[in-house]
Amino acid sequence: MTPPLADPAASLQKAPQADCAMGCPLAQIPASIWRSLLRPPFRRRHPLLFWGGLVLLLLSLGYAFFPEDGLGSHDRLALVTVRGPILSAEPTLDWVRKLERNAGVKGVLVRVDSPGGGAAASQEIYTALARLAEKKPVVVSMGSLAASGGLMVSMAGRRVFANPSTVTGSIGVRMDIPQIQGLLQKLGLGQETLTTAPYKDAGSYLRPLTPEQRRYLTDVLEDMHRQFVSIVAQGRHMPVDKAAALANGKIYTGREALDLGLVDALGDRHDALEWLAKECQVSAQRPLLAPPERGSWLSRTLKTWLGLNVDAVAGLADGGAPAFLYQF
């Protein structure tokens, strides 16, 4: 009969006691500690927990470095959404750049439901989508509202769909200059401003415009208006004169926009997606690649349950300077 194996921890416990003097520190270490030092590693004692935890860690790292934007997928269609006032272009631009670099994305559906917004932000989104449309098909589906800057963004599509009752048009630019000097006078408040140039404080809300400042700012608006007209003419392949005739600030229904050449067809998002799928020879049944949710938990909750865009409200309240707007 094979004799029982000696406890290695006990052996090591005795060894220091035999070889060391009574004052040796090793002799004072309890056997339980020696036993814990010599026991098998965690991955051998609990293989399921170890390997399961490792898999979860790798999956978490994968989601962290490759979020739900579908990078690495193949033969898919993607979605770009332009909704609400266009105040900042950065989130949309980041997503469009990812889609432009992703060879697996064969086409992009742009859903527009916006009254427009900042002139520069609207133009940036249009430029990014137009560049994307040079590399892969881009179709635009107008929702209930695609006016002014929303229309500008839509001009990047190879084909534009609108509902019969979509509100679009409103081609033009405006500048809002708050006037609060009367209120300040009633409160006994005022402000002196020193400038080194005559037009440096043109558009200040603390004093009315002078005739020279009004002409100066009107010239700026006219230049931005011509840029808008040029984008419409280029996007719709129409003469500049015709686009200029439509740029009177009027709104048009989707049905009117079709007759005027501002859209290609009447239809909803499904119709636009079917056209894109056929154009790209990709199944329309696969889920569209969509950008990950942005913003804080509170802003997403308010947007989901109350329809309140906290970021948009914050943007409208940011600063008191006059802004140039492609907005209905």
PDB file of C-alpha atoms in Angstrom, residues 25-281:
ATOM      1  CA  PRO A  25      11.246  34.898  11.148  1.00  0.00           C
ATOM      2  CA  LEU A  26      10.347  31.968   8.859  1.00  0.00           C
ATOM      3  CA  ALA A  27       9.755  29.774  11.889  1.00  0.00           C
ATOM      4  CA  GLN A  28       7.034  32.109  13.088  1.00  0.00           C
ATOM      5  CA  ILE A  29       4.948  31.910   9.863  1.00  0.00           C
ATOM      6  CA  PRO A  30       1.751  29.885  10.495  1.00  0.00           C
ATOM      7  CA  ALA A  31       1.082  26.738   8.488  1.00  0.00           C
ATOM      8  CA  SER A  32      -2.108  28.245   7.042  1.00  0.00           C
ATOM      9  CA  ILE A  33      -0.088  30.941   5.285  1.00  0.00           C
ATOM     10  CA  TRP A  34       2.377  28.413   3.872  1.00  0.00           C
ATOM     11  CA  ARG A  35      -0.608  26.388   2.656  1.00  0.00           C
ATOM     12  CA  SER A  36      -2.139  29.407   0.895  1.00  0.00           C
ATOM     13  CA  LEU A  37       1.157  30.204  -0.815  1.00  0.00           C
ATOM     14  CA  LEU A  38       1.486  26.686  -2.172  1.00  0.00           C
ATOM     15  CA  ARG A  39      -2.105  26.077  -3.314  1.00  0.00           C
ATOM     16  CA  PRO A  40      -2.832  25.896  -7.095  1.00  0.00           C
ATOM     17  CA  PRO A  41      -3.541  29.182  -8.940  1.00  0.00           C
ATOM     18  CA  PHE A  42      -7.096  30.506  -9.291  1.00  0.00           C
ATOM     19  CA  ARG A  43      -7.407  29.504 -12.963  1.00  0.00           C
ATOM     20  CA  ARG A  44      -6.812  25.841 -11.997  1.00  0.00           C
ATOM     21  CA  ARG A  45      -9.092  25.861  -8.980  1.00  0.00           C
ATOM     22  CA  HIS A  46     -11.955  27.699 -10.767  1.00  0.00           C
ATOM     23  CA  PRO A  47     -11.444  27.285 -14.523  1.00  0.00           C
ATOM     24  CA  LEU A  48     -15.022  28.221 -15.446  1.00  0.00           C
ATOM     25  CA  LEU A  49     -14.914  31.478 -13.503  1.00  0.00           C
ATOM     26  CA  PHE A  50     -11.461  32.357 -14.818  1.00  0.00           C
ATOM     27  CA  TRP A  51     -12.098  31.729 -18.514  1.00  0.00           C
ATOM     28  CA  GLY A  52     -15.638  33.115 -18.363  1.00  0.00           C
ATOM     29  CA  GLY A  53     -14.369  36.327 -16.797  1.00  0.00           C
ATOM     30  CA  LEU A  54     -11.608  36.561 -19.396  1.00  0.00           C
ATOM     31  CA  VAL A  55     -14.126  36.242 -22.235  1.00  0.00           C
ATOM     32  CA  LEU A  56     -16.317  38.964 -20.695  1.00  0.00           C
ATOM     33  CA  LEU A  57     -13.283  41.219 -20.338  1.00  0.00           C
ATOM     34  CA  LEU A  58     -12.317  40.742 -23.983  1.00  0.00           C
ATOM     35  CA  LEU A  59     -15.887  41.448 -25.099  1.00  0.00           C
ATOM     36  CA  SER A  60     -15.967  44.617 -22.997  1.00  0.00           C
ATOM     37  CA  LEU A  61     -12.712  45.811 -24.519  1.00  0.00           C
ATOM     38  CA  GLY A  62     -14.080  45.047 -27.970  1.00  0.00           C
ATOM     39  CA  TYR A  63     -17.159  47.186 -27.381  1.00  0.00           C
ATOM     40  CA  ALA A  64     -14.998  49.952 -25.937  1.00  0.00           C
ATOM     41  CA  PHE A  65     -12.670  50.169 -28.932  1.00  0.00           C
ATOM     42  CA  PHE A  66     -15.217  49.181 -31.592  1.00  0.00           C
ATOM     43  CA  PRO A  67     -18.590  50.635 -30.558  1.00  0.00           C
ATOM     44  CA  GLU A  68     -21.896  49.913 -32.226  1.00  0.00           C
ATOM     45  CA  ASP A  69     -20.967  51.626 -35.444  1.00  0.00           C
ATOM     46  CA  GLY A  70     -20.559  48.407 -37.363  1.00  0.00           C
ATOM     47  CA  LEU A  71     -16.967  48.982 -38.367  1.00  0.00           C
ATOM     48  CA  GLY A  72     -15.667  45.739 -39.756  1.00  0.00           C
ATOM     49  CA  SER A  73     -19.045  44.530 -41.021  1.00  0.00           C
ATOM     50  CA  HIS A  74     -19.572  43.909 -44.728  1.00  0.00           C
ATOM     51  CA  ASP A  75     -22.190  44.809 -47.303  1.00  0.00           C
ATOM     52  CA  ARG A  76     -24.379  46.944 -45.096  1.00  0.00           C
ATOM     53  CA  LEU A  77     -26.367  50.136 -45.439  1.00  0.00           C
ATOM     54  CA  ALA A  78     -25.947  52.908 -42.895  1.00  0.00           C
ATOM     55  CA  LEU A  79     -28.101  55.655 -41.422  1.00  0.00           C
ATOM     56  CA  VAL A  80     -27.316  59.322 -40.838  1.00  0.00           C
ATOM     57  CA  THR A  81     -29.951  61.278 -38.931  1.00  0.00           C
ATOM     58  CA  VAL A  82     -30.249  65.065 -38.990  1.00  0.00           C
ATOM     59  CA  ARG A  83     -32.999  65.906 -36.515  1.00  0.00           C
ATOM     60  CA  GLY A  84     -33.919  69.135 -34.779  1.00  0.00           C
ATOM     61  CA  PRO A  85     -32.083  72.466 -34.905  1.00  0.00           C
ATOM     62  CA  ILE A  86     -28.624  72.171 -36.447  1.00  0.00           C
ATOM     63  CA  LEU A  87     -26.459  73.741 -33.759  1.00  0.00           C
ATOM     64  CA  SER A  88     -23.309  71.616 -33.836  1.00  0.00           C
ATOM     65  CA  ALA A  89     -21.991  69.578 -36.734  1.00  0.00           C
ATOM     66  CA  GLU A  90     -19.324  67.584 -34.901  1.00  0.00           C
ATOM     67  CA  PRO A  91     -21.288  64.431 -33.914  1.00  0.00           C
ATOM     68  CA  THR A  92     -22.679  64.085 -37.445  1.00  0.00           C
ATOM     69  CA  LEU A  93     -19.310  64.801 -39.061  1.00  0.00           C
ATOM     70  CA  ASP A  94     -17.588  62.143 -36.932  1.00  0.00           C
ATOM     71  CA  TRP A  95     -20.150  59.532 -37.972  1.00  0.00           C
ATOM     72  CA  VAL A  96     -20.012  60.477 -41.667  1.00  0.00           C
ATOM     73  CA  ARG A  97     -16.199  60.184 -41.640  1.00  0.00           C
ATOM     74  CA  LYS A  98     -16.448  56.680 -40.171  1.00  0.00           C
ATOM     75  CA  LEU A  99     -18.908  55.657 -42.871  1.00  0.00           C
ATOM     76  CA  GLU A 100     -16.673  57.143 -45.544  1.00  0.00           C
ATOM     77  CA  ARG A 101     -13.708  55.052 -44.372  1.00  0.00           C
ATOM     78  CA  ASN A 102     -15.709  51.852 -43.879  1.00  0.00           C
ATOM     79  CA  ALA A 103     -15.511  49.795 -47.061  1.00  0.00           C
ATOM     80  CA  GLY A 104     -18.267  47.517 -45.741  1.00  0.00           C
ATOM     81  CA  VAL A 105     -20.833  50.321 -45.954  1.00  0.00           C
ATOM     82  CA  LYS A 106     -22.193  50.276 -49.494  1.00  0.00           C
ATOM     83  CA  GLY A 107     -24.730  53.096 -49.216  1.00  0.00           C
ATOM     84  CA  VAL A 108     -26.122  55.650 -46.780  1.00  0.00           C
ATOM     85  CA  LEU A 109     -29.668  56.746 -45.982  1.00  0.00           C
ATOM     86  CA  VAL A 110     -29.878  60.314 -44.656  1.00  0.00           C
ATOM     87  CA  ARG A 111     -33.041  61.008 -42.683  1.00  0.00           C
ATOM     88  CA  VAL A 112     -33.688  64.754 -42.361  1.00  0.00           C
ATOM     89  CA  ASP A 113     -36.271  66.218 -40.003  1.00  0.00           C
ATOM     90  CA  SER A 114     -34.891  69.658 -39.235  1.00  0.00           C
ATOM     91  CA  PRO A 115     -35.745  73.352 -39.579  1.00  0.00           C
ATOM     92  CA  GLY A 116     -32.080  74.095 -40.201  1.00  0.00           C
ATOM     93  CA  GLY A 117     -29.907  76.095 -37.867  1.00  0.00           C
ATOM     94  CA  GLY A 118     -26.449  77.601 -37.851  1.00  0.00           C
ATOM     95  CA  ALA A 119     -25.187  78.541 -41.292  1.00  0.00           C
ATOM     96  CA  ALA A 120     -21.699  77.116 -40.816  1.00  0.00           C
ATOM     97  CA  ALA A 121     -22.931  73.899 -39.156  1.00  0.00           C
ATOM     98  CA  SER A 122     -25.467  73.269 -41.930  1.00  0.00           C
ATOM     99  CA  GLN A 123     -22.859  73.865 -44.599  1.00  0.00           C
ATOM    100  CA  GLU A 124     -20.335  71.582 -42.889  1.00  0.00           C
ATOM    101  CA  ILE A 125     -22.799  68.697 -42.814  1.00  0.00           C
ATOM    102  CA  TYR A 126     -23.743  69.283 -46.448  1.00  0.00           C
ATOM    103  CA  THR A 127     -20.075  69.305 -47.496  1.00  0.00           C
ATOM    104  CA  ALA A 128     -19.332  66.068 -45.619  1.00  0.00           C
ATOM    105  CA  LEU A 129     -22.355  64.303 -47.116  1.00  0.00           C
ATOM    106  CA  ALA A 130     -21.543  65.570 -50.617  1.00  0.00           C
ATOM    107  CA  ARG A 131     -18.024  64.187 -50.284  1.00  0.00           C
ATOM    108  CA  LEU A 132     -19.473  60.880 -49.083  1.00  0.00           C
ATOM    109  CA  ALA A 133     -21.876  60.819 -52.055  1.00  0.00           C
ATOM    110  CA  GLU A 134     -18.901  60.942 -54.417  1.00  0.00           C
ATOM    111  CA  LYS A 135     -17.757  57.551 -53.098  1.00  0.00           C
ATOM    112  CA  LYS A 136     -20.995  55.664 -52.389  1.00  0.00           C
ATOM    113  CA  PRO A 137     -24.718  56.169 -53.007  1.00  0.00           C
ATOM    114  CA  VAL A 138     -26.471  58.577 -50.639  1.00  0.00           C
ATOM    115  CA  VAL A 139     -30.259  58.900 -50.573  1.00  0.00           C
ATOM    116  CA  VAL A 140     -32.183  61.510 -48.574  1.00  0.00           C
ATOM    117  CA  SER A 141     -35.542  60.928 -46.920  1.00  0.00           C
ATOM    118  CA  MET A 142     -37.252  64.113 -45.753  1.00  0.00           C
ATOM    119  CA  GLY A 143     -39.472  63.816 -42.713  1.00  0.00           C
ATOM    120  CA  SER A 144     -42.099  66.330 -41.670  1.00  0.00           C
ATOM    121  CA  LEU A 145     -39.670  69.254 -41.917  1.00  0.00           C
ATOM    122  CA  ALA A 146     -36.571  69.788 -44.057  1.00  0.00           C
ATOM    123  CA  ALA A 147     -36.417  73.545 -44.440  1.00  0.00           C
ATOM    124  CA  SER A 148     -33.600  76.041 -44.900  1.00  0.00           C
ATOM    125  CA  GLY A 149     -30.467  74.354 -43.481  1.00  0.00           C
ATOM    126  CA  GLY A 150     -32.395  71.072 -43.517  1.00  0.00           C
ATOM    127  CA  LEU A 151     -32.905  71.544 -47.248  1.00  0.00           C
ATOM    128  CA  MET A 152     -29.239  72.437 -47.706  1.00  0.00           C
ATOM    129  CA  VAL A 153     -28.185  69.171 -46.057  1.00  0.00           C
ATOM    130  CA  SER A 154     -30.595  67.288 -48.328  1.00  0.00           C
ATOM    131  CA  MET A 155     -28.932  68.665 -51.452  1.00  0.00           C
ATOM    132  CA  ALA A 156     -26.070  66.185 -50.974  1.00  0.00           C
ATOM    133  CA  GLY A 157     -28.247  63.192 -51.862  1.00  0.00           C
ATOM    134  CA  ARG A 158     -28.075  61.478 -55.222  1.00  0.00           C
ATOM    135  CA  ARG A 159     -31.822  61.055 -54.887  1.00  0.00           C
ATOM    136  CA  VAL A 160     -34.162  62.961 -52.574  1.00  0.00           C
ATOM    137  CA  PHE A 161     -37.525  61.669 -51.320  1.00  0.00           C
ATOM    138  CA  ALA A 162     -40.144  63.827 -49.600  1.00  0.00           C
ATOM    139  CA  ASN A 163     -43.578  63.135 -48.218  1.00  0.00           C
ATOM    140  CA  PRO A 164     -46.380  65.034 -49.970  1.00  0.00           C
ATOM    141  CA  SER A 165     -46.886  67.141 -46.837  1.00  0.00           C
ATOM    142  CA  THR A 166     -43.214  67.647 -45.998  1.00  0.00           C
ATOM    143  CA  VAL A 167     -42.417  71.302 -45.292  1.00  0.00           C
ATOM    144  CA  THR A 168     -39.274  72.279 -47.175  1.00  0.00           C
ATOM    145  CA  GLY A 169     -37.844  75.272 -48.994  1.00  0.00           C
ATOM    146  CA  SER A 170     -37.223  78.431 -46.921  1.00  0.00           C
ATOM    147  CA  ILE A 171     -34.072  79.073 -48.940  1.00  0.00           C
ATOM    148  CA  GLY A 172     -32.348  82.063 -47.451  1.00  0.00           C
ATOM    149  CA  VAL A 173     -30.337  83.317 -44.504  1.00  0.00           C
ATOM    150  CA  ARG A 174     -31.261  85.443 -41.559  1.00  0.00           C
ATOM    151  CA  MET A 175     -29.492  87.148 -38.681  1.00  0.00           C
ATOM    152  CA  ASP A 176     -31.135  87.731 -35.325  1.00  0.00           C
ATOM    153  CA  ILE A 177     -29.842  90.656 -33.251  1.00  0.00           C
ATOM    154  CA  PRO A 178     -31.468  90.952 -29.821  1.00  0.00           C
ATOM    155  CA  GLN A 179     -32.238  94.518 -28.740  1.00  0.00           C
ATOM    156  CA  ILE A 180     -32.193  95.000 -24.967  1.00  0.00           C
ATOM    157  CA  GLN A 181     -30.935  98.560 -24.648  1.00  0.00           C
ATOM    158  CA  GLY A 182     -34.432  99.789 -23.698  1.00  0.00           C
ATOM    159  CA  LEU A 183     -34.628  97.306 -20.840  1.00  0.00           C
ATOM    160  CA  LEU A 184     -31.154  98.255 -19.650  1.00  0.00           C
ATOM    161  CA  GLN A 185     -32.108 101.931 -19.625  1.00  0.00           C
ATOM    162  CA  LYS A 186     -35.129 101.198 -17.436  1.00  0.00           C
ATOM    163  CA  LEU A 187     -32.859  99.312 -15.068  1.00  0.00           C
ATOM    164  CA  GLY A 188     -30.328 102.116 -15.071  1.00  0.00           C
ATOM    165  CA  LEU A 189     -27.659  99.928 -16.643  1.00  0.00           C
ATOM    166  CA  GLY A 190     -25.358 100.594 -19.552  1.00  0.00           C
ATOM    167  CA  GLN A 191     -22.059  99.623 -21.132  1.00  0.00           C
ATOM    168  CA  GLU A 192     -19.304 101.493 -22.921  1.00  0.00           C
ATOM    169  CA  THR A 193     -17.455  99.620 -25.681  1.00  0.00           C
ATOM    170  CA  LEU A 194     -14.113 100.717 -27.119  1.00  0.00           C
ATOM    171  CA  THR A 195     -13.078  99.312 -30.505  1.00  0.00           C
ATOM    172  CA  THR A 196     -10.152  99.764 -32.877  1.00  0.00           C
ATOM    173  CA  ALA A 197     -12.260  99.359 -36.019  1.00  0.00           C
ATOM    174  CA  PRO A 198     -15.615 100.876 -37.023  1.00  0.00           C
ATOM    175  CA  TYR A 199     -17.346  97.523 -37.631  1.00  0.00           C
ATOM    176  CA  LYS A 200     -15.851  95.607 -34.716  1.00  0.00           C
ATOM    177  CA  ASP A 201     -19.016  95.694 -32.599  1.00  0.00           C
ATOM    178  CA  ALA A 202     -21.528  95.682 -35.446  1.00  0.00           C
ATOM    179  CA  GLY A 203     -24.558  93.718 -34.336  1.00  0.00           C
ATOM    180  CA  SER A 204     -24.169  94.423 -30.634  1.00  0.00           C
ATOM    181  CA  TYR A 205     -27.387  93.932 -28.691  1.00  0.00           C
ATOM    182  CA  LEU A 206     -26.495  96.943 -26.539  1.00  0.00           C
ATOM    183  CA  ARG A 207     -27.073  99.563 -29.243  1.00  0.00           C
ATOM    184  CA  PRO A 208     -29.037  99.896 -32.491  1.00  0.00           C
ATOM    185  CA  LEU A 209     -27.356  99.335 -35.844  1.00  0.00           C
ATOM    186  CA  THR A 210     -26.020 102.371 -37.632  1.00  0.00           C
ATOM    187  CA  PRO A 211     -26.871 102.675 -41.354  1.00  0.00           C
ATOM    188  CA  GLU A 212     -23.283 101.743 -42.228  1.00  0.00           C
ATOM    189  CA  GLN A 213     -23.370  98.659 -40.008  1.00  0.00           C
ATOM    190  CA  ARG A 214     -26.708  97.609 -41.470  1.00  0.00           C
ATOM    191  CA  ARG A 215     -25.320  97.799 -45.018  1.00  0.00           C
ATOM    192  CA  TYR A 216     -22.209  95.906 -43.939  1.00  0.00           C
ATOM    193  CA  LEU A 217     -24.134  93.039 -42.335  1.00  0.00           C
ATOM    194  CA  THR A 218     -26.575  92.934 -45.248  1.00  0.00           C
ATOM    195  CA  ASP A 219     -23.635  92.414 -47.611  1.00  0.00           C
ATOM    196  CA  VAL A 220     -22.495  89.476 -45.473  1.00  0.00           C
ATOM    197  CA  LEU A 221     -25.987  87.989 -45.579  1.00  0.00           C
ATOM    198  CA  GLU A 222     -26.147  88.412 -49.353  1.00  0.00           C
ATOM    199  CA  ASP A 223     -22.881  86.525 -49.799  1.00  0.00           C
ATOM    200  CA  MET A 224     -24.124  83.654 -47.633  1.00  0.00           C
ATOM    201  CA  HIS A 225     -27.401  83.700 -49.572  1.00  0.00           C
ATOM    202  CA  ARG A 226     -25.515  83.284 -52.850  1.00  0.00           C
ATOM    203  CA  GLN A 227     -23.643  80.321 -51.370  1.00  0.00           C
ATOM    204  CA  PHE A 228     -26.963  78.694 -50.471  1.00  0.00           C
ATOM    205  CA  VAL A 229     -28.328  79.286 -53.984  1.00  0.00           C
ATOM    206  CA  SER A 230     -25.173  77.771 -55.492  1.00  0.00           C
ATOM    207  CA  ILE A 231     -25.545  74.643 -53.353  1.00  0.00           C
ATOM    208  CA  VAL A 232     -29.174  74.211 -54.421  1.00  0.00           C
ATOM    209  CA  ALA A 233     -28.285  74.701 -58.092  1.00  0.00           C
ATOM    210  CA  GLN A 234     -25.418  72.217 -57.881  1.00  0.00           C
ATOM    211  CA  GLY A 235     -27.334  69.620 -55.875  1.00  0.00           C
ATOM    212  CA  ARG A 236     -30.436  69.727 -58.070  1.00  0.00           C
ATOM    213  CA  HIS A 237     -28.601  70.181 -61.382  1.00  0.00           C
ATOM    214  CA  MET A 238     -30.578  73.289 -62.223  1.00  0.00           C
ATOM    215  CA  PRO A 239     -29.530  76.687 -63.584  1.00  0.00           C
ATOM    216  CA  VAL A 240     -28.450  79.203 -60.959  1.00  0.00           C
ATOM    217  CA  ASP A 241     -31.153  81.602 -62.144  1.00  0.00           C
ATOM    218  CA  LYS A 242     -33.858  79.033 -61.429  1.00  0.00           C
ATOM    219  CA  ALA A 243     -32.419  78.268 -57.996  1.00  0.00           C
ATOM    220  CA  ALA A 244     -32.234  82.000 -57.254  1.00  0.00           C
ATOM    221  CA  ALA A 245     -35.903  82.386 -58.187  1.00  0.00           C
ATOM    222  CA  LEU A 246     -36.790  79.724 -55.602  1.00  0.00           C
ATOM    223  CA  ALA A 247     -34.622  81.389 -52.944  1.00  0.00           C
ATOM    224  CA  ASN A 248     -37.251  83.849 -51.768  1.00  0.00           C
ATOM    225  CA  GLY A 249     -37.686  82.444 -48.265  1.00  0.00           C
ATOM    226  CA  LYS A 250     -40.975  80.706 -49.099  1.00  0.00           C
ATOM    227  CA  ILE A 251     -41.754  77.243 -47.827  1.00  0.00           C
ATOM    228  CA  TYR A 252     -43.038  74.509 -50.122  1.00  0.00           C
ATOM    229  CA  THR A 253     -44.861  71.263 -49.519  1.00  0.00           C
ATOM    230  CA  GLY A 254     -43.264  68.068 -50.720  1.00  0.00           C
ATOM    231  CA  ARG A 255     -45.685  67.969 -53.626  1.00  0.00           C
ATOM    232  CA  GLU A 256     -44.764  71.522 -54.635  1.00  0.00           C
ATOM    233  CA  ALA A 257     -41.068  70.759 -54.185  1.00  0.00           C
ATOM    234  CA  LEU A 258     -41.397  67.879 -56.648  1.00  0.00           C
ATOM    235  CA  ASP A 259     -42.934  70.167 -59.264  1.00  0.00           C
ATOM    236  CA  LEU A 260     -40.200  72.761 -58.656  1.00  0.00           C
ATOM    237  CA  GLY A 261     -37.386  70.217 -58.965  1.00  0.00           C
ATOM    238  CA  LEU A 262     -36.208  70.407 -55.352  1.00  0.00           C
ATOM    239  CA  VAL A 263     -36.863  66.684 -54.777  1.00  0.00           C
ATOM    240  CA  ASP A 264     -36.847  63.642 -57.043  1.00  0.00           C
ATOM    241  CA  ALA A 265     -39.815  61.644 -55.806  1.00  0.00           C
ATOM    242  CA  LEU A 266     -42.604  61.461 -53.264  1.00  0.00           C
ATOM    243  CA  GLY A 267     -42.168  58.708 -50.718  1.00  0.00           C
ATOM    244  CA  ASP A 268     -41.322  57.855 -47.148  1.00  0.00           C
ATOM    245  CA  ARG A 269     -38.239  56.412 -45.503  1.00  0.00           C
ATOM    246  CA  HIS A 270     -39.130  52.901 -46.645  1.00  0.00           C
ATOM    247  CA  ASP A 271     -39.261  54.019 -50.270  1.00  0.00           C
ATOM    248  CA  ALA A 272     -35.892  55.726 -49.941  1.00  0.00           C
ATOM    249  CA  LEU A 273     -34.374  52.626 -48.347  1.00  0.00           C
ATOM    250  CA  GLU A 274     -35.735  50.365 -51.082  1.00  0.00           C
ATOM    251  CA  TRP A 275     -34.197  52.618 -53.732  1.00  0.00           C
ATOM    252  CA  LEU A 276     -30.849  52.612 -51.934  1.00  0.00           C
ATOM    253  CA  ALA A 277     -30.836  48.833 -51.477  1.00  0.00           C
ATOM    254  CA  LYS A 278     -31.527  48.316 -55.166  1.00  0.00           C
ATOM    255  CA  GLU A 279     -28.867  50.845 -56.129  1.00  0.00           C
ATOM    256  CA  CYS A 280     -26.266  49.153 -53.910  1.00  0.00           C
ATOM    257  CA  GLN A 281     -27.476  45.586 -54.499  1.00  0.00           C
TER     258      GLN A 281
END
